[in-house]
Tab-separated table of C-alpha atoms in Angstrom:
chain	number	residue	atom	x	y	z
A	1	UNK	CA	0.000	0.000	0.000
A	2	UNK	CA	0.797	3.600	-0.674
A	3	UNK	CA	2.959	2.372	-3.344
A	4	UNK	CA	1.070	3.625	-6.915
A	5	UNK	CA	2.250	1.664	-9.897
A	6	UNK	CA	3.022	2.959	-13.012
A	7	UNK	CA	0.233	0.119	-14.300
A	8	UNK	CA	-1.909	2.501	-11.813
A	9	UNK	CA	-1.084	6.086	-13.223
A	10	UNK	CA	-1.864	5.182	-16.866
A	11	UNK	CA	-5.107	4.657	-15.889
A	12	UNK	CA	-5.486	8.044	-15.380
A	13	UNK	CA	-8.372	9.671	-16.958
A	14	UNK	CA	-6.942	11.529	-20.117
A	15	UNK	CA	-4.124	8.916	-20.324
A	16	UNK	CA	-2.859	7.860	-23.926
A	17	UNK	CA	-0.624	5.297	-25.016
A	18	UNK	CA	2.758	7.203	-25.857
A	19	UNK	CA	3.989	5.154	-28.624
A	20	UNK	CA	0.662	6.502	-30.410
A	21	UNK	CA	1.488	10.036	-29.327
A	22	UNK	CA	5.529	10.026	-29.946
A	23	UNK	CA	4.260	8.998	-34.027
A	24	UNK	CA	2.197	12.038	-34.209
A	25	UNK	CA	4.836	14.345	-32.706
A	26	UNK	CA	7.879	15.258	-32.510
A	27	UNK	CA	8.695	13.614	-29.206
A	28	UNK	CA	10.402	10.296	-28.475
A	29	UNK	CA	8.276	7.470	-26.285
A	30	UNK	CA	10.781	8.415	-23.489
A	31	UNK	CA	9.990	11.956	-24.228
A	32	UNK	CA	6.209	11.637	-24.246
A	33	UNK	CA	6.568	9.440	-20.798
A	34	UNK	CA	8.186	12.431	-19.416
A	35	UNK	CA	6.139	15.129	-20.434
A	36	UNK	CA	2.963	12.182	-18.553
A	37	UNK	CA	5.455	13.089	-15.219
A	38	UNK	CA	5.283	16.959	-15.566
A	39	UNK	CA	1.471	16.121	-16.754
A	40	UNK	CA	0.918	14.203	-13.491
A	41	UNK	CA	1.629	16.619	-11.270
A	42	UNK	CA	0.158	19.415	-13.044
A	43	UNK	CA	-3.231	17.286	-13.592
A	44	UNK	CA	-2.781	16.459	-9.663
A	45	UNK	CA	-2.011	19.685	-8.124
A	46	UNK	CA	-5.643	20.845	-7.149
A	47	UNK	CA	-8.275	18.207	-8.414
A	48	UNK	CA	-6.772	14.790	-8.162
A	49	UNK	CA	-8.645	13.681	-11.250
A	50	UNK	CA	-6.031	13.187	-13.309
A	51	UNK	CA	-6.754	15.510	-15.616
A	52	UNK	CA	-5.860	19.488	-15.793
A	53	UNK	CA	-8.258	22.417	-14.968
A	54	UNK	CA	-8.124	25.547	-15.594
A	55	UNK	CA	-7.257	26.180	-12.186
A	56	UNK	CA	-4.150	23.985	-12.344
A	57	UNK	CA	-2.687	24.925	-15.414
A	58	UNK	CA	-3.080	28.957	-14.279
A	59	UNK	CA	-1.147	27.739	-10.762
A	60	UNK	CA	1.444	26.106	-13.230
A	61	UNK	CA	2.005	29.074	-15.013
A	62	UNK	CA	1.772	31.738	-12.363
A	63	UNK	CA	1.995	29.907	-9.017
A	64	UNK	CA	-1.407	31.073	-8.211
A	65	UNK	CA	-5.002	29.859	-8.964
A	66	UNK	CA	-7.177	32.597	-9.003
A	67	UNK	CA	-4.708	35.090	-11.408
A	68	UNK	CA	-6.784	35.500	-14.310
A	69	UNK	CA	-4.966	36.259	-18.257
A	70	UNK	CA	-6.301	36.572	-21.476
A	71	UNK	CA	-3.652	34.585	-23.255
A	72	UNK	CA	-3.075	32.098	-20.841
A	73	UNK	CA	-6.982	31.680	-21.223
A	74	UNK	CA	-6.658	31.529	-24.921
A	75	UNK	CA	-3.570	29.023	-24.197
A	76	UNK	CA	-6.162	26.742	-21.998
A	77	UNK	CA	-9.020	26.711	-24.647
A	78	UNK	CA	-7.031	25.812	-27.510
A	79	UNK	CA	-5.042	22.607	-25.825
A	80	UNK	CA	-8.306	21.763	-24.939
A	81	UNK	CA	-8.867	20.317	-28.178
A	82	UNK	CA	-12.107	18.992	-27.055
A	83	UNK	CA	-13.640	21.947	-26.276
A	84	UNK	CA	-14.499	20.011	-22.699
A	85	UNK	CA	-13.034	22.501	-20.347
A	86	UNK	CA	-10.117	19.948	-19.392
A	87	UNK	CA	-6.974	19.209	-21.111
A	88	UNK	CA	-6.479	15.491	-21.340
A	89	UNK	CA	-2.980	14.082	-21.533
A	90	UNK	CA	-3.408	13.467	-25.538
A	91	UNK	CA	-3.723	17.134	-25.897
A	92	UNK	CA	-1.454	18.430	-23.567
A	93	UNK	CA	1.496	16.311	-25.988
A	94	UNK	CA	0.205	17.278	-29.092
A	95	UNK	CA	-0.395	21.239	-28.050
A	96	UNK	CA	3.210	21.507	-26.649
A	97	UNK	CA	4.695	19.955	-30.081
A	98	UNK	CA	3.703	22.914	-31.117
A	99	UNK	CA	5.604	24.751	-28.995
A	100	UNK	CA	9.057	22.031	-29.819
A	101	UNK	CA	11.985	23.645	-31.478
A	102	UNK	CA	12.077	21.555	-34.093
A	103	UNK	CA	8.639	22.128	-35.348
A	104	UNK	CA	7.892	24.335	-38.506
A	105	UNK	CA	7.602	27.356	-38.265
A	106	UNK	CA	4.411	27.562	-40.471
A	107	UNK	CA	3.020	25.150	-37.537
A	108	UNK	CA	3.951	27.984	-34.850
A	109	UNK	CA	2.394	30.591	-37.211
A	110	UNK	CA	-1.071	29.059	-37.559
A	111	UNK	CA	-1.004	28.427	-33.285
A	112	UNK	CA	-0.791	32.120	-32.951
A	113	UNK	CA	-2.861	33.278	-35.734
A	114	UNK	CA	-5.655	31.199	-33.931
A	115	UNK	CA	-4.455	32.092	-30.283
A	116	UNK	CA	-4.781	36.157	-31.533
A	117	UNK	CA	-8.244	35.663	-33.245
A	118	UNK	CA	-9.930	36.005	-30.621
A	119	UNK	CA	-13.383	35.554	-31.394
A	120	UNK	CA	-12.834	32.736	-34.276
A	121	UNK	CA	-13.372	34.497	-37.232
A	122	UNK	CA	-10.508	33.771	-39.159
A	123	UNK	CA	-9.659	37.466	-38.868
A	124	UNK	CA	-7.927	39.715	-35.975
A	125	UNK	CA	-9.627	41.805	-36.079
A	126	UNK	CA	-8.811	45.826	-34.571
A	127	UNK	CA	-10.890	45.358	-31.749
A	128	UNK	CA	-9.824	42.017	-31.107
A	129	UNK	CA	-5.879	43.535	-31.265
A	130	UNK	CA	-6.926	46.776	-28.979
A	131	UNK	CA	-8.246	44.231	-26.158
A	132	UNK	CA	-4.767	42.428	-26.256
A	133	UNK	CA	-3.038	45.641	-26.094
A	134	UNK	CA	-5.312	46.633	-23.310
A	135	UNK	CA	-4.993	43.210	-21.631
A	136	UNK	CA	-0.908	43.417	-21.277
A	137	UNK	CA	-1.182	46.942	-20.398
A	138	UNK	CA	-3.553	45.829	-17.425
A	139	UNK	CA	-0.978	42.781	-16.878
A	140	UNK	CA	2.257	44.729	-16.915
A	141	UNK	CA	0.709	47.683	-14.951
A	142	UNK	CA	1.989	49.775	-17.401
A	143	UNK	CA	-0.915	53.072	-18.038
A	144	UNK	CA	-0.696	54.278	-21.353
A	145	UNK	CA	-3.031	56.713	-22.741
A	146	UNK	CA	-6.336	55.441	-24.980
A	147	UNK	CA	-4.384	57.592	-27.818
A	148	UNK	CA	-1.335	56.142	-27.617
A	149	UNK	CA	-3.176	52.459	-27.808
A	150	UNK	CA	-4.678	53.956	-30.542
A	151	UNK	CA	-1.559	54.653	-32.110
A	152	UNK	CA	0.322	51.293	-31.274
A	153	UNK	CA	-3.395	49.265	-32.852
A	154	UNK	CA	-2.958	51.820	-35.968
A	155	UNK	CA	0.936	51.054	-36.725
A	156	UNK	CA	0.579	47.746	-36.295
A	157	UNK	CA	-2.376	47.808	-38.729
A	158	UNK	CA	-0.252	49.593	-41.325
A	159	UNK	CA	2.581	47.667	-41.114
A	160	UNK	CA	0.644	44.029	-40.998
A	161	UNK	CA	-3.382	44.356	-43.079
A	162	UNK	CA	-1.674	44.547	-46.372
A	163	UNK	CA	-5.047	45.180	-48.177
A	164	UNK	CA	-6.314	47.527	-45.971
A	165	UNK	CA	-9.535	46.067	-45.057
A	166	UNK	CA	-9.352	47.200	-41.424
A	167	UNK	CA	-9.136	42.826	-40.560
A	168	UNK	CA	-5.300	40.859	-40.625
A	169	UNK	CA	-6.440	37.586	-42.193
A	170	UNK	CA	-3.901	34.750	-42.296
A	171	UNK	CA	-2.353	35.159	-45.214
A	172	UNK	CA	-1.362	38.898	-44.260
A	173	UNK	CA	-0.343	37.344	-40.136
A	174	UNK	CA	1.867	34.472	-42.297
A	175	UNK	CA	3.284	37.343	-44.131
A	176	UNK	CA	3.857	39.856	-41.245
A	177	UNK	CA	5.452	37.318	-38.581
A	178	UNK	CA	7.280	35.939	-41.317
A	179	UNK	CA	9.387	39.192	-41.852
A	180	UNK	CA	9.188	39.289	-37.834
A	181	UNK	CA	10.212	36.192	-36.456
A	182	UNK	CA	10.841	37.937	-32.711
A	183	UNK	CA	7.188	37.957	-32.669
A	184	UNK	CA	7.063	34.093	-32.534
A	185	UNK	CA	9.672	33.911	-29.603
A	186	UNK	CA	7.036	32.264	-27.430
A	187	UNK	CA	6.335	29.642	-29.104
A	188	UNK	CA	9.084	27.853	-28.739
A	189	UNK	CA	10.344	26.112	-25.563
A	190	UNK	CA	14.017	24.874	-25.265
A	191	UNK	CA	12.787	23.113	-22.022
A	192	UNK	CA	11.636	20.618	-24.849
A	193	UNK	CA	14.484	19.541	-26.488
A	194	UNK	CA	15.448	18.223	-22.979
A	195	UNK	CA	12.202	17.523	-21.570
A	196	UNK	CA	14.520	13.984	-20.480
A	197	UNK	CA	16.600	15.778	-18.686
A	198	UNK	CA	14.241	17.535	-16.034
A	199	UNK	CA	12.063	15.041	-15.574
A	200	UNK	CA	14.376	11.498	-16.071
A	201	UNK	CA	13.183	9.427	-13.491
A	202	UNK	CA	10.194	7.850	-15.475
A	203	UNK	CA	13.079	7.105	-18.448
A	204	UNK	CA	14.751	5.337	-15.441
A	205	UNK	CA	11.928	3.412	-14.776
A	206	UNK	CA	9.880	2.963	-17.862
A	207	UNK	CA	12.020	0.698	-19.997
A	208	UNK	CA	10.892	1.911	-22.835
A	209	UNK	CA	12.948	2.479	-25.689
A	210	UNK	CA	12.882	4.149	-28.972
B	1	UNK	CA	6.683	56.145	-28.440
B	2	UNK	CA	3.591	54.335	-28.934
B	3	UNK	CA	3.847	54.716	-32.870
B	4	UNK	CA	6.975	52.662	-32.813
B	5	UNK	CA	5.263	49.843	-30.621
B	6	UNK	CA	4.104	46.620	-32.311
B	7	UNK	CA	1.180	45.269	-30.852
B	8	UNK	CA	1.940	41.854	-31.350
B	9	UNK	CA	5.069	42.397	-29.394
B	10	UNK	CA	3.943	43.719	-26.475
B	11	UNK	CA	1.821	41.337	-26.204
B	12	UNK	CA	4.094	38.278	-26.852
B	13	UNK	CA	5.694	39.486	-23.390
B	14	UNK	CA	2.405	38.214	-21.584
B	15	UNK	CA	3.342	35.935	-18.575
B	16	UNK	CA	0.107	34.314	-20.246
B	17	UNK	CA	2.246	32.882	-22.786
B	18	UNK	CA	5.300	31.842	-20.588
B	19	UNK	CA	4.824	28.249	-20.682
B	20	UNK	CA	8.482	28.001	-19.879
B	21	UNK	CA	6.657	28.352	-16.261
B	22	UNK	CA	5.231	24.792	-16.458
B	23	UNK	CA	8.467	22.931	-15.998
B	24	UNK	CA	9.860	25.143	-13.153
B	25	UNK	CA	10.386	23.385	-10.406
């Protein structure tokens, strides 16, 4: 007793055979066994279901519960591939490939355009980039004048909605982060390339091999 | 100066999108 088995954890709710997700990623088996311990205790930090909340993955990322983000909202909804307010193992590999350095770039630029559209119409829209602009304002504390948002929403405009139709559509976003790649900084992780490394006792343990 | 700001930078900086945050110890 008190001893959980490995046979145990992978029934987990959410729990998916990693040789099924290391062929649809970029990951290794011993990768995607790793990423199930940094799942685990994400998934087990609040509600001990096995699967992650909200809740959790906003105490992940900013050691508290409660702190509420727009992007780390937007981040939530679209691992939860779903749509069924959890994200399940499955999800949680195949988001973060995403977010692997050795993924395309053109993979990166389609996460964002969807993370920055914020109300799914396969546009970002100005209003959609003023309440981003507002909502990292809010986040860094930093007051800045409606004007001067204004200003930043306008510029970017120019510079990005080649045709002028007040609406960035993806061919225009592909265009614009292309000549900016800075832009896509955060969506890529090094942590991922040795995902082994910070979490290697479940490699010791898991015999599996590649 | 705001008209040198790009929006999408700014808000790139969000802790929101720090994911780097989910493997600290």
């Amino acid at each position: 007793m008190g001893c959980v088995s490995s046979k145990q954890l992978k029934r987990d709710k959410g729990y998916e055979d990693p040789n099924i997700l290391a062929k649809e990623t970029t990951f290794s088996v011993n990768e995607v066994e790793a990423l199930f311990q940094l799942y685990k205790k994400i998934s087990h930090s609040i509600i001990k279901d096995g699967l992650i909340h909200k809740e959790e993955f906003q105490l992940a990322l900013f050691r508290n519960s409660n702190q509420k983000n727009l992007f780390a909202d937007r981040i939530f909804d679209l691992f939860d591939l779903k749509r069924n307010g959890v994200i399940e193992f499955g999800e949680f590999v195949r988001s973060l490939n995403i977010f692997h350095p050795d993924t395309p770039m053109a993979e990166k630029i389609a996460f964002a355009f969807r993370l920055y559209d914020l109300r799914g119409t396969g546009f970002i829209e100005r209003e959609e980039l003023k309440e981003m602009v507002l909502a990292i304002l809010n986040e860094s504390e930093l007051i800045l004048s409606d004007d001067a948002v204004e200003q930043i929403v306008d510029q970017t405009f120019k510079q990005a909605d080649m045709n002028e139709d007040g609406k960035i559509d993806f061919e225009e976003w592909k265009a614009f982060a292309s000549k900016n790649p800075a832009l896509l900084k955060n969506m890529t992780l090094p942590y991922l390339k040795d995902i082994t490394m910070a979490f290697p006792s479940f490699v010791l343990n898991s015999g599996a091999s590649d | 100066r705001p008209e040198s700001m790009n929006a999408f930078a700014l808000i790139s900086r969000s802790q929101g999108f720090n994911l780097g945050n989910l493997f600290e110890k």
